[in-house]
Amino acid sequence: MAALRSFLVIICFVVVAATSMMPTSAQLSSGFYNKVCPQALPAIRKVVKRAISHEPRIGASLLRLHFHDCFVNGCDGSVLLDDTANFTGEKTAFPNLNSIRGFNVIDDIKKAVDKACYKSVVSCADILAVAARDSVSILGGPDYEVQLGRRDARTASVNDANRNLPPPVFSFSQLLSNFQAHGLNLKDLIVLSAAHTIGLARCTTFRARIYNDTNIDPKFAASAKYNCPTTGGDNNTRPLDSTTRRFDNVYFKALLQQKGLLHSDQELYKNNGTDSDKLVLKYSRNSESFAKDFANSMIKMGNIKPLTGNNGEVRLNCRKIN
Ligand code: HEM
Ligand SMILES: *[C@@H]1O[C@H](CO)[C@@H](O)[C@H](O)[C@H]1NC(C)=O
Ligand SMILES: *[C@@H]1O[C@H](CO)[C@@H](O)[C@H](O)[C@H]1NC(C)=O
Ligand SMILES: *[C@@H]1O[C@H](CO)[C@@H](O)[C@H](O)[C@H]1NC(C)=O
Ligand SMILES: *[C@@H]1O[C@H](CO)[C@@H](O)[C@H](O)[C@H]1NC(C)=O
């Protein structure tokens, strides 16, 4: 009995010691706001729901904002910062300029969540992660538990955005290297690219593909050219897949038919037996495994280099540092 008790005491000691030695500052958790503001997550979802019913595309735009946040020095809300005298922010970086959207919705969410919490406790970086999850879920995708506790950056860098965000002209190996540089693997690349199951792209991002790529369905290319001439019409948009308001696996089915809209999309499937091809084929046939793997990869992407503990801050206004 005494031996058992001292054994338990030792176990407790070891557990406590191990926990206190852990770099708790790098740890996110799903219950981060449970005590300080249990109303936070429902308040965010309410605004996302309203915004999507007003404009379905906004769900896609919110999902993309989280991706563009996480890929530039981690998920730290840097993408939301306006330019200041001290730095040029990420909004004018090539992949973002005239392209990323949804900032007004983020402002609306921040106001609503601060009101629901009676104080500013929820970071803009966490708002991006939750709004992305809610958008996916509302549009018919998986509803997963978001990890929380990110804090907001006090700076942003246009050069880092240009260096880190993958452009649509990238080849398969460039896309894979880019994802690997962010701690993500081939499977993450395939499932996360399927975020293009929702939303639109501008002519300027797919013109080279529809005029010059050879691994493209001719009828599909012809129909895309109609609204995307060789010169002019840069801002004309086209759905990234044929069910653009529905988070489903039609994106993968389109790749099998050489109907990927972006060059980078079709790079994932070339029908020559690669591991990438095999994953595309699998997800085109199995929407459940796509949903499950998408949720897991989103959580993984959301864990890229967060600021935690006393690092960074909780911004009062998502567009400016405090
Ligand atoms: C694999 C590399 C990727 C490339 C090269 C890429 C490129 C692009 C491009 C060029 C557009 C159209 C932008 C415009 O018209 O201005 C776009 C849209 C979009 N991207 Fe990606 N993307 C990639 C990965 C991702 C990932 C990982 C996500 C999210 C998890 C994502 C989510 C979206 C969404 C939702 C849209 C539509 C946005 C809207 O309609 O407002 N993309 N992407
Ligand atoms: C720029 O940085 C300096 C020094 O950190 C600070 O005092 C100043 O308020 C900053 N300016 C802006 C516009 O953020
Ligand atoms: C495209 O739209 C942006 C605003 O989003 C505008 O500044 C730009 O001039 C437009 N480009 C063309 C070619 O119409
Ligand atoms: C297609 O390729 C040709 C030859 O490289 C190039 O001159 C042309 O600008 C390209 N067209 C588009 C729309 O990118
Ligand atoms: C598949 O095709 C692409 C382009 O057509 C080529 O770059 C790649 O090496 C091929 N892979 C295999 C395994 O044949």
Tab-separated table of C-alpha atoms and ligand atoms in Angstrom:
chain	number	residue	atom	x	y	z
A	1	MET	CA	0.000	0.000	0.000
A	2	ALA	CA	2.747	2.412	1.047
A	3	ALA	CA	4.768	1.300	-1.938
A	4	LEU	CA	1.797	1.972	-4.192
A	5	ARG	CA	1.329	5.427	-2.648
A	6	SER	CA	4.961	6.429	-3.130
A	7	PHE	CA	4.787	5.048	-6.668
A	8	LEU	CA	1.793	7.301	-7.379
A	9	VAL	CA	3.550	10.271	-5.778
A	10	ILE	CA	6.528	9.713	-8.051
A	11	ILE	CA	4.263	9.419	-11.107
A	12	CYS	CA	2.532	12.692	-10.151
A	13	PHE	CA	5.879	14.382	-9.681
A	14	VAL	CA	7.115	13.188	-13.044
A	15	VAL	CA	3.919	14.353	-14.771
A	16	VAL	CA	4.050	17.790	-13.112
A	17	ALA	CA	7.758	18.176	-13.876
A	18	ALA	CA	7.273	17.111	-17.493
A	19	THR	CA	4.343	19.500	-17.918
A	20	SER	CA	6.202	22.457	-16.472
A	21	MET	CA	9.207	21.761	-18.667
A	22	MET	CA	7.113	21.673	-21.807
A	23	PRO	CA	7.274	24.761	-24.011
A	24	THR	CA	3.671	25.587	-23.122
A	25	SER	CA	4.056	28.831	-25.041
A	26	ALA	CA	3.947	26.907	-28.322
A	27	GLN	CA	0.791	24.991	-27.442
A	28	LEU	CA	-2.642	25.719	-28.858
A	29	SER	CA	-5.781	24.149	-27.411
A	30	SER	CA	-9.419	23.830	-28.434
A	31	GLY	CA	-10.706	25.065	-25.060
A	32	PHE	CA	-8.595	28.215	-24.919
A	33	TYR	CA	-11.598	30.587	-24.607
A	34	ASN	CA	-13.889	28.229	-22.634
A	35	LYS	CA	-13.377	30.044	-19.329
A	36	VAL	CA	-12.574	33.586	-20.396
A	37	CYS	CA	-15.338	33.822	-23.016
A	38	PRO	CA	-17.533	30.794	-23.770
A	39	GLN	CA	-19.650	33.015	-26.059
A	40	ALA	CA	-16.726	33.696	-28.402
A	41	LEU	CA	-17.061	30.848	-30.918
A	42	PRO	CA	-20.854	31.077	-31.334
A	43	ALA	CA	-20.494	34.847	-31.809
A	44	ILE	CA	-17.975	34.329	-34.627
A	45	ARG	CA	-20.081	31.682	-36.359
A	46	LYS	CA	-23.133	33.910	-36.306
A	47	VAL	CA	-21.347	36.669	-38.238
A	48	VAL	CA	-19.812	34.173	-40.708
A	49	LYS	CA	-23.251	32.642	-41.323
A	50	ARG	CA	-24.797	36.034	-41.977
A	51	ALA	CA	-21.958	37.072	-44.301
A	52	ILE	CA	-22.233	33.842	-46.337
A	53	SER	CA	-26.004	34.115	-46.692
A	54	HIS	CA	-25.413	37.629	-47.970
A	55	GLU	CA	-22.631	36.518	-50.366
A	56	PRO	CA	-21.721	32.804	-50.668
A	57	ARG	CA	-18.257	33.588	-52.084
A	58	ILE	CA	-17.196	35.225	-48.832
A	59	GLY	CA	-16.778	31.771	-47.257
A	60	ALA	CA	-14.070	31.039	-49.817
A	61	SER	CA	-12.452	34.410	-49.231
A	62	LEU	CA	-12.314	33.828	-45.467
A	63	LEU	CA	-10.793	30.372	-45.915
A	64	ARG	CA	-8.112	31.812	-48.186
A	65	LEU	CA	-7.274	34.597	-45.702
A	66	HIS	CA	-6.352	32.000	-43.071
A	67	PHE	CA	-4.096	30.203	-45.582
A	68	HIS	CA	-2.380	33.433	-46.618
A	69	ASP	CA	-1.954	34.347	-42.957
A	70	CYS	CA	-0.413	31.022	-41.937
A	71	PHE	CA	2.022	30.763	-44.870
A	72	VAL	CA	3.702	34.087	-44.067
A	73	ASN	CA	5.600	33.820	-40.779
A	74	GLY	CA	2.921	31.659	-39.185
A	75	CYS	CA	-0.738	32.106	-38.246
A	76	ASP	CA	-0.328	35.468	-36.536
A	77	GLY	CA	-2.904	37.773	-38.130
A	78	SER	CA	-0.163	39.569	-40.094
A	79	VAL	CA	-2.184	39.425	-43.323
A	80	LEU	CA	-4.758	41.769	-41.785
A	81	LEU	CA	-2.372	44.643	-41.011
A	82	ASP	CA	-2.560	47.790	-43.099
A	83	ASP	CA	0.685	49.464	-44.197
A	84	THR	CA	2.305	51.788	-41.647
A	85	ALA	CA	5.257	54.174	-41.627
A	86	ASN	CA	7.333	51.283	-40.229
A	87	PHE	CA	6.436	48.481	-42.616
A	88	THR	CA	4.666	47.683	-45.856
A	89	GLY	CA	2.107	45.021	-45.041
A	90	GLU	CA	1.166	41.884	-46.957
A	91	LYS	CA	-1.933	43.220	-48.676
A	92	THR	CA	0.018	44.580	-51.648
A	93	ALA	CA	2.138	41.468	-52.148
A	94	PHE	CA	1.663	40.017	-55.632
A	95	PRO	CA	-0.523	37.026	-54.626
A	96	ASN	CA	-2.711	39.295	-52.449
A	97	LEU	CA	-3.108	42.511	-54.441
A	98	ASN	CA	-6.646	42.950	-55.857
A	99	SER	CA	-7.176	39.384	-54.757
A	100	ILE	CA	-7.626	38.690	-51.056
A	101	ARG	CA	-10.892	39.905	-49.608
A	102	GLY	CA	-13.079	39.615	-46.531
A	103	PHE	CA	-11.454	42.272	-44.349
A	104	ASN	CA	-14.790	43.936	-43.583
A	105	VAL	CA	-16.199	40.649	-42.357
A	106	ILE	CA	-13.175	40.179	-40.086
A	107	ASP	CA	-13.810	43.682	-38.687
A	108	ASP	CA	-17.479	42.778	-38.108
A	109	ILE	CA	-16.467	39.557	-36.347
A	110	LYS	CA	-13.954	41.350	-34.126
A	111	LYS	CA	-16.592	43.886	-33.061
A	112	ALA	CA	-19.188	41.183	-32.407
A	113	VAL	CA	-16.835	38.921	-30.467
A	114	ASP	CA	-15.440	41.751	-28.329
A	115	LYS	CA	-19.003	42.766	-27.523
A	116	ALA	CA	-19.997	39.197	-26.653
A	117	CYS	CA	-16.906	38.855	-24.418
A	118	TYR	CA	-17.216	42.375	-22.892
A	119	LYS	CA	-13.510	42.826	-23.666
A	120	SER	CA	-10.870	42.232	-26.309
A	121	VAL	CA	-9.636	38.708	-25.582
A	122	VAL	CA	-9.919	36.885	-28.912
A	123	SER	CA	-6.981	37.440	-31.262
A	124	CYS	CA	-7.390	38.281	-34.928
A	125	ALA	CA	-5.272	35.232	-35.812
A	126	ASP	CA	-7.747	32.982	-33.960
A	127	ILE	CA	-10.676	34.758	-35.619
A	128	LEU	CA	-9.165	33.830	-39.008
A	129	ALA	CA	-8.821	30.174	-37.976
A	130	VAL	CA	-12.399	29.977	-36.653
A	131	ALA	CA	-13.905	31.882	-39.589
A	132	ALA	CA	-12.144	29.501	-42.004
A	133	ARG	CA	-13.496	26.454	-40.151
A	134	ASP	CA	-17.015	27.910	-39.966
A	135	SER	CA	-16.977	28.759	-43.679
A	136	VAL	CA	-15.958	25.223	-44.631
A	137	SER	CA	-18.601	23.748	-42.366
A	138	ILE	CA	-21.416	26.080	-43.461
A	139	LEU	CA	-20.692	25.356	-47.143
A	140	GLY	CA	-20.989	21.601	-46.569
A	141	GLY	CA	-17.460	20.577	-45.581
A	142	PRO	CA	-16.229	18.973	-42.353
A	143	ASP	CA	-16.833	20.645	-38.984
A	144	TYR	CA	-13.684	20.147	-36.938
A	145	GLU	CA	-12.395	21.445	-33.592
A	146	VAL	CA	-10.163	24.480	-34.115
A	147	GLN	CA	-7.037	24.841	-32.021
A	148	LEU	CA	-6.869	28.261	-30.331
A	149	GLY	CA	-4.601	30.562	-28.377
A	150	ARG	CA	-2.725	32.308	-31.190
A	151	ARG	CA	-1.673	35.879	-30.596
A	152	ASP	CA	-1.314	38.698	-33.104
A	153	ALA	CA	1.887	39.889	-34.745
A	154	ARG	CA	3.095	43.440	-34.276
A	155	THR	CA	4.588	43.585	-37.749
A	156	ALA	CA	4.133	42.327	-41.306
A	157	SER	CA	6.324	42.032	-44.386
A	158	VAL	CA	5.424	42.413	-48.032
A	159	ASN	CA	8.668	40.673	-49.027
A	160	ASP	CA	7.935	37.661	-46.836
A	161	ALA	CA	4.479	37.393	-48.422
A	162	ASN	CA	5.995	37.478	-51.913
A	163	ARG	CA	8.566	34.854	-50.967
A	164	ASN	CA	6.252	32.443	-49.150
A	165	LEU	CA	2.918	32.331	-50.973
A	166	PRO	CA	2.880	29.889	-53.898
A	167	PRO	CA	1.875	31.373	-57.283
A	168	PRO	CA	-0.407	29.446	-59.693
A	169	VAL	CA	2.417	29.076	-62.251
A	170	PHE	CA	4.320	26.749	-59.902
A	171	SER	CA	5.132	23.228	-61.059
A	172	PHE	CA	4.312	20.191	-58.945
A	173	SER	CA	7.806	20.029	-57.470
A	174	GLN	CA	7.782	23.756	-56.643
A	175	LEU	CA	4.400	23.406	-54.934
A	176	LEU	CA	5.614	20.438	-52.917
A	177	SER	CA	8.825	22.226	-51.861
A	178	ASN	CA	6.810	25.267	-50.833
A	179	PHE	CA	4.489	23.168	-48.661
A	180	GLN	CA	7.402	21.229	-47.188
A	181	ALA	CA	9.092	24.508	-46.259
A	182	HIS	CA	5.977	25.157	-44.142
A	183	GLY	CA	6.141	21.753	-42.449
A	184	LEU	CA	3.426	20.267	-44.659
A	185	ASN	CA	3.635	17.134	-46.816
A	186	LEU	CA	2.312	15.782	-50.117
A	187	LYS	CA	-1.020	14.756	-48.613
A	188	ASP	CA	-1.471	18.224	-47.089
A	189	LEU	CA	-0.721	19.787	-50.483
A	190	ILE	CA	-3.361	17.659	-52.207
A	191	VAL	CA	-6.147	18.020	-49.638
A	192	LEU	CA	-5.581	21.708	-48.913
A	193	SER	CA	-5.462	22.592	-52.620
A	194	ALA	CA	-8.992	21.201	-52.736
A	195	ALA	CA	-10.019	24.370	-50.888
A	196	HIS	CA	-10.467	25.397	-54.530
A	197	THR	CA	-13.737	23.469	-54.352
A	198	ILE	CA	-15.161	26.883	-53.402
A	199	GLY	CA	-14.565	30.400	-54.651
A	200	LEU	CA	-13.459	32.156	-57.817
A	201	ALA	CA	-10.287	33.047	-59.663
A	202	ARG	CA	-9.482	36.052	-61.842
A	203	CYS	CA	-8.628	35.667	-65.517
A	204	THR	CA	-5.091	36.909	-64.924
A	205	THR	CA	-4.383	33.889	-62.696
A	206	PHE	CA	-5.443	31.244	-65.263
A	207	ARG	CA	-4.916	32.923	-68.677
A	208	ALA	CA	-1.590	31.215	-69.355
A	209	ARG	CA	-3.143	27.850	-68.517
A	210	ILE	CA	-6.184	28.084	-70.777
A	211	TYR	CA	-4.171	29.401	-73.746
A	212	ASN	CA	-0.917	27.471	-73.425
A	213	ASP	CA	-1.215	24.360	-71.267
A	214	THR	CA	-1.719	21.112	-73.183
A	215	ASN	CA	-3.071	18.975	-70.347
A	216	ILE	CA	-6.434	20.742	-70.435
A	217	ASP	CA	-9.846	19.626	-71.701
A	218	PRO	CA	-10.349	21.552	-74.992
A	219	LYS	CA	-14.018	22.348	-74.389
A	220	PHE	CA	-13.244	23.510	-70.886
A	221	ALA	CA	-10.442	25.758	-72.175
A	222	ALA	CA	-12.671	27.188	-74.906
A	223	SER	CA	-15.413	28.049	-72.445
A	224	ALA	CA	-12.929	29.707	-70.087
A	225	LYS	CA	-11.445	31.784	-72.934
A	226	TYR	CA	-14.868	33.259	-73.599
A	227	ASN	CA	-14.624	35.413	-70.465
A	228	CYS	CA	-10.827	35.654	-70.403
A	229	PRO	CA	-9.415	37.113	-73.622
A	230	THR	CA	-5.672	37.128	-74.377
A	231	THR	CA	-5.555	40.800	-73.436
A	232	GLY	CA	-7.918	42.692	-71.141
A	233	GLY	CA	-10.466	41.330	-68.725
A	234	ASP	CA	-7.835	40.613	-66.069
A	235	ASN	CA	-10.404	40.945	-63.292
A	236	ASN	CA	-13.065	38.728	-64.883
A	237	THR	CA	-13.750	35.812	-62.592
A	238	ARG	CA	-14.528	32.155	-63.108
A	239	PRO	CA	-15.494	29.483	-60.532
A	240	LEU	CA	-12.545	27.353	-59.404
A	241	ASP	CA	-14.780	24.284	-59.749
A	242	SER	CA	-18.265	23.640	-61.117
A	243	THR	CA	-19.909	23.503	-57.660
A	244	THR	CA	-18.323	26.646	-56.305
A	245	ARG	CA	-20.802	27.177	-53.452
A	246	ARG	CA	-20.500	23.639	-52.184
A	247	PHE	CA	-17.523	22.257	-50.264
A	248	ASP	CA	-17.350	18.822	-51.931
A	249	ASN	CA	-14.885	16.582	-53.805
A	250	VAL	CA	-15.894	17.707	-57.309
A	251	TYR	CA	-12.537	19.555	-57.464
A	252	PHE	CA	-10.779	16.163	-57.649
A	253	LYS	CA	-13.214	14.765	-60.223
A	254	ALA	CA	-12.481	17.800	-62.396
A	255	LEU	CA	-8.723	17.169	-62.186
A	256	LEU	CA	-9.269	13.634	-63.544
A	257	GLN	CA	-10.914	15.239	-66.605
A	258	GLN	CA	-8.157	17.840	-67.045
A	259	LYS	CA	-10.543	20.554	-65.924
A	260	GLY	CA	-8.415	22.116	-63.206
A	261	LEU	CA	-8.722	25.889	-63.631
A	262	LEU	CA	-5.310	26.887	-62.286
A	263	HIS	CA	-2.071	25.492	-63.667
A	264	SER	CA	-1.162	24.605	-60.054
A	265	ASP	CA	-4.405	22.617	-59.680
A	266	GLN	CA	-3.736	20.408	-62.713
A	267	GLU	CA	-0.110	19.922	-61.616
A	268	LEU	CA	-1.513	17.608	-58.921
A	269	TYR	CA	-2.913	15.144	-61.467
A	270	LYS	CA	-1.160	14.130	-64.684
A	271	ASN	CA	-2.433	10.561	-65.026
A	272	ASN	CA	0.979	8.921	-65.011
A	273	GLY	CA	0.842	6.973	-61.791
A	274	THR	CA	2.548	9.295	-59.290
A	275	ASP	CA	1.688	9.318	-55.567
A	276	SER	CA	0.044	12.659	-56.198
A	277	ASP	CA	-2.167	11.134	-58.915
A	278	LYS	CA	-3.115	8.304	-56.555
A	279	LEU	CA	-4.234	10.711	-53.831
A	280	VAL	CA	-6.320	12.765	-56.276
A	281	LEU	CA	-7.960	9.560	-57.507
A	282	LYS	CA	-8.650	8.391	-53.959
A	283	TYR	CA	-10.277	11.663	-52.866
A	284	SER	CA	-12.318	11.850	-56.072
A	285	ARG	CA	-13.846	8.495	-55.101
A	286	ASN	CA	-14.121	8.942	-51.357
A	287	SER	CA	-15.598	12.160	-50.048
A	288	GLU	CA	-15.492	10.922	-46.440
A	289	SER	CA	-11.749	10.428	-46.462
A	290	PHE	CA	-11.353	13.816	-48.161
A	291	ALA	CA	-13.440	15.493	-45.423
A	292	LYS	CA	-11.484	13.786	-42.649
A	293	ASP	CA	-8.078	14.490	-44.160
A	294	PHE	CA	-8.979	18.085	-45.007
A	295	ALA	CA	-9.895	18.748	-41.375
A	296	ASN	CA	-6.602	17.237	-40.179
A	297	SER	CA	-4.529	19.230	-42.656
A	298	MET	CA	-6.336	22.454	-41.730
A	299	ILE	CA	-5.452	21.863	-38.073
A	300	LYS	CA	-1.852	21.215	-39.134
A	301	MET	CA	-1.744	24.394	-41.231
A	302	GLY	CA	-3.307	26.320	-38.338
A	303	ASN	CA	-0.421	25.212	-36.138
A	304	ILE	CA	2.260	26.862	-38.265
A	305	LYS	CA	4.450	28.996	-35.999
A	306	PRO	CA	1.775	30.617	-33.820
A	307	LEU	CA	2.682	33.401	-31.397
A	308	THR	CA	1.602	32.277	-27.929
A	309	GLY	CA	2.028	33.096	-24.241
A	310	ASN	CA	3.400	36.604	-23.874
A	311	ASN	CA	4.537	36.922	-27.479
A	312	GLY	CA	2.660	39.314	-29.729
A	313	GLU	CA	-0.593	40.842	-28.544
A	314	VAL	CA	-4.368	40.613	-28.835
A	315	ARG	CA	-5.141	43.391	-31.279
A	316	LEU	CA	-8.008	45.781	-30.552
A	317	ASN	CA	-8.411	46.488	-34.274
A	318	CYS	CA	-7.371	43.697	-36.649
A	319	ARG	CA	-5.964	46.211	-39.143
A	320	LYS	CA	-3.488	47.873	-36.740
A	321	ILE	CA	-1.137	46.982	-33.931
A	322	ASN	CA	-2.205	48.251	-30.492
B	1	HEM	C1	-1.251	24.996	-53.559
B	1	HEM	C2	-0.972	26.236	-53.827
B	1	HEM	C3	-2.026	27.272	-54.114
B	1	HEM	C4	-2.005	28.162	-55.133
B	1	HEM	C5	-0.932	28.308	-56.190
B	1	HEM	C6	-3.209	28.941	-55.031
B	1	HEM	C7	-3.552	29.969	-55.896
B	1	HEM	C8	-4.774	30.601	-55.907
B	1	HEM	C9	-5.157	31.587	-56.872
B	1	HEM	C10	-4.276	32.132	-57.994
B	1	HEM	C11	-6.435	31.954	-56.608
B	1	HEM	C12	-7.268	32.981	-57.352
B	1	HEM	C13	-6.878	34.358	-56.829
B	1	HEM	C14	-7.411	35.516	-57.641
B	1	HEM	O1	-8.261	35.321	-58.494
B	1	HEM	O2	-6.967	36.636	-57.394
B	1	HEM	C15	-6.850	31.197	-55.455
B	1	HEM	C16	-8.090	31.285	-54.869
B	1	HEM	C17	-8.443	30.618	-53.718
B	1	HEM	N1	-7.616	29.848	-52.943
B	1	HEM	FE1	-5.804	29.143	-53.464
B	1	HEM	N2	-3.934	28.515	-53.960
B	1	HEM	C18	-3.244	27.502	-53.355
B	1	HEM	C19	-3.607	26.844	-52.206
B	1	HEM	C20	-4.703	27.161	-51.434
B	1	HEM	C21	-4.945	26.684	-50.113
B	1	HEM	C22	-3.999	25.776	-49.320
B	1	HEM	C23	-6.134	27.208	-49.705
B	1	HEM	C24	-6.849	27.048	-48.394
B	1	HEM	C25	-6.682	26.061	-47.553
B	1	HEM	C26	-6.642	28.003	-50.801
B	1	HEM	C27	-7.852	28.633	-50.824
B	1	HEM	C28	-8.327	29.392	-51.879
B	1	HEM	C29	-9.705	29.837	-51.993
B	1	HEM	C30	-10.835	29.468	-51.053
B	1	HEM	C31	-9.772	30.635	-53.136
B	1	HEM	C32	-10.990	31.409	-53.660
B	1	HEM	C33	-11.029	32.746	-52.939
B	1	HEM	C34	-12.178	33.651	-53.279
B	1	HEM	O3	-13.063	33.295	-54.053
B	1	HEM	O4	-12.193	34.786	-52.736
B	1	HEM	N3	-5.735	27.976	-51.820
B	1	HEM	N4	-5.827	30.395	-55.045
B	2	LIG	C1	7.057	52.943	-35.674
B	2	LIG	O1	7.977	52.412	-34.740
B	2	LIG	C2	8.324	53.314	-33.701
B	2	LIG	C3	9.407	52.653	-32.862
B	2	LIG	O2	9.044	51.349	-32.513
B	2	LIG	C4	7.070	53.664	-32.899
B	2	LIG	O3	7.378	54.573	-31.876
B	2	LIG	C5	6.023	54.275	-33.825
B	2	LIG	O4	4.835	54.511	-33.139
B	2	LIG	C6	5.764	53.359	-35.016
B	2	LIG	N1	4.886	54.003	-35.974
B	2	LIG	C7	3.756	53.447	-36.410
B	2	LIG	C8	2.982	54.249	-37.412
B	2	LIG	O5	3.351	52.354	-36.035
B	3	LIG	C1	-8.972	45.226	-61.261
B	3	LIG	O1	-9.615	45.586	-60.050
B	3	LIG	C2	-8.843	46.387	-59.195
B	3	LIG	C3	-9.636	46.636	-57.929
B	3	LIG	O2	-9.929	45.432	-57.301
B	3	LIG	C4	-8.474	47.676	-59.886
B	3	LIG	O3	-7.632	48.452	-59.058
B	3	LIG	C5	-7.765	47.366	-61.197
B	3	LIG	O4	-7.487	48.562	-61.890
B	3	LIG	C6	-8.583	46.442	-62.037
B	3	LIG	N1	-7.815	46.050	-63.210
B	3	LIG	C7	-8.308	46.105	-64.435
B	3	LIG	C8	-7.380	45.669	-65.522
B	3	LIG	O5	-9.457	46.435	-64.669
B	4	LIG	C1	1.798	31.388	-74.504
B	4	LIG	O1	3.123	31.054	-74.847
B	4	LIG	C2	3.704	31.922	-75.814
B	4	LIG	C3	5.056	31.342	-76.196
B	4	LIG	O2	5.815	31.093	-75.056
B	4	LIG	C4	3.786	33.326	-75.244
B	4	LIG	O3	4.341	34.208	-76.175
B	4	LIG	C5	2.403	33.802	-74.853
B	4	LIG	O4	2.477	35.057	-74.205
B	4	LIG	C6	1.722	32.794	-73.924
B	4	LIG	N1	0.330	33.174	-73.717
B	4	LIG	C7	-0.195	33.384	-72.535
B	4	LIG	C8	-1.619	33.823	-72.495
B	4	LIG	O5	0.432	33.245	-71.498
B	5	LIG	C1	4.440	12.438	-65.170
B	5	LIG	O1	4.286	13.425	-66.152
B	5	LIG	C2	4.948	14.663	-65.879
B	5	LIG	C3	4.633	15.649	-66.958
B	5	LIG	O2	3.955	15.079	-68.036
B	5	LIG	C4	6.462	14.404	-65.757
B	5	LIG	O3	7.090	15.615	-65.404
B	5	LIG	C5	6.695	13.375	-64.699
B	5	LIG	O4	8.067	13.062	-64.636
B	5	LIG	C6	5.904	12.115	-64.995
B	5	LIG	N1	6.080	11.150	-63.924
B	5	LIG	C7	6.152	9.840	-64.132
B	5	LIG	C8	6.294	8.999	-62.906
B	5	LIG	O5	6.080	9.363	-65.211
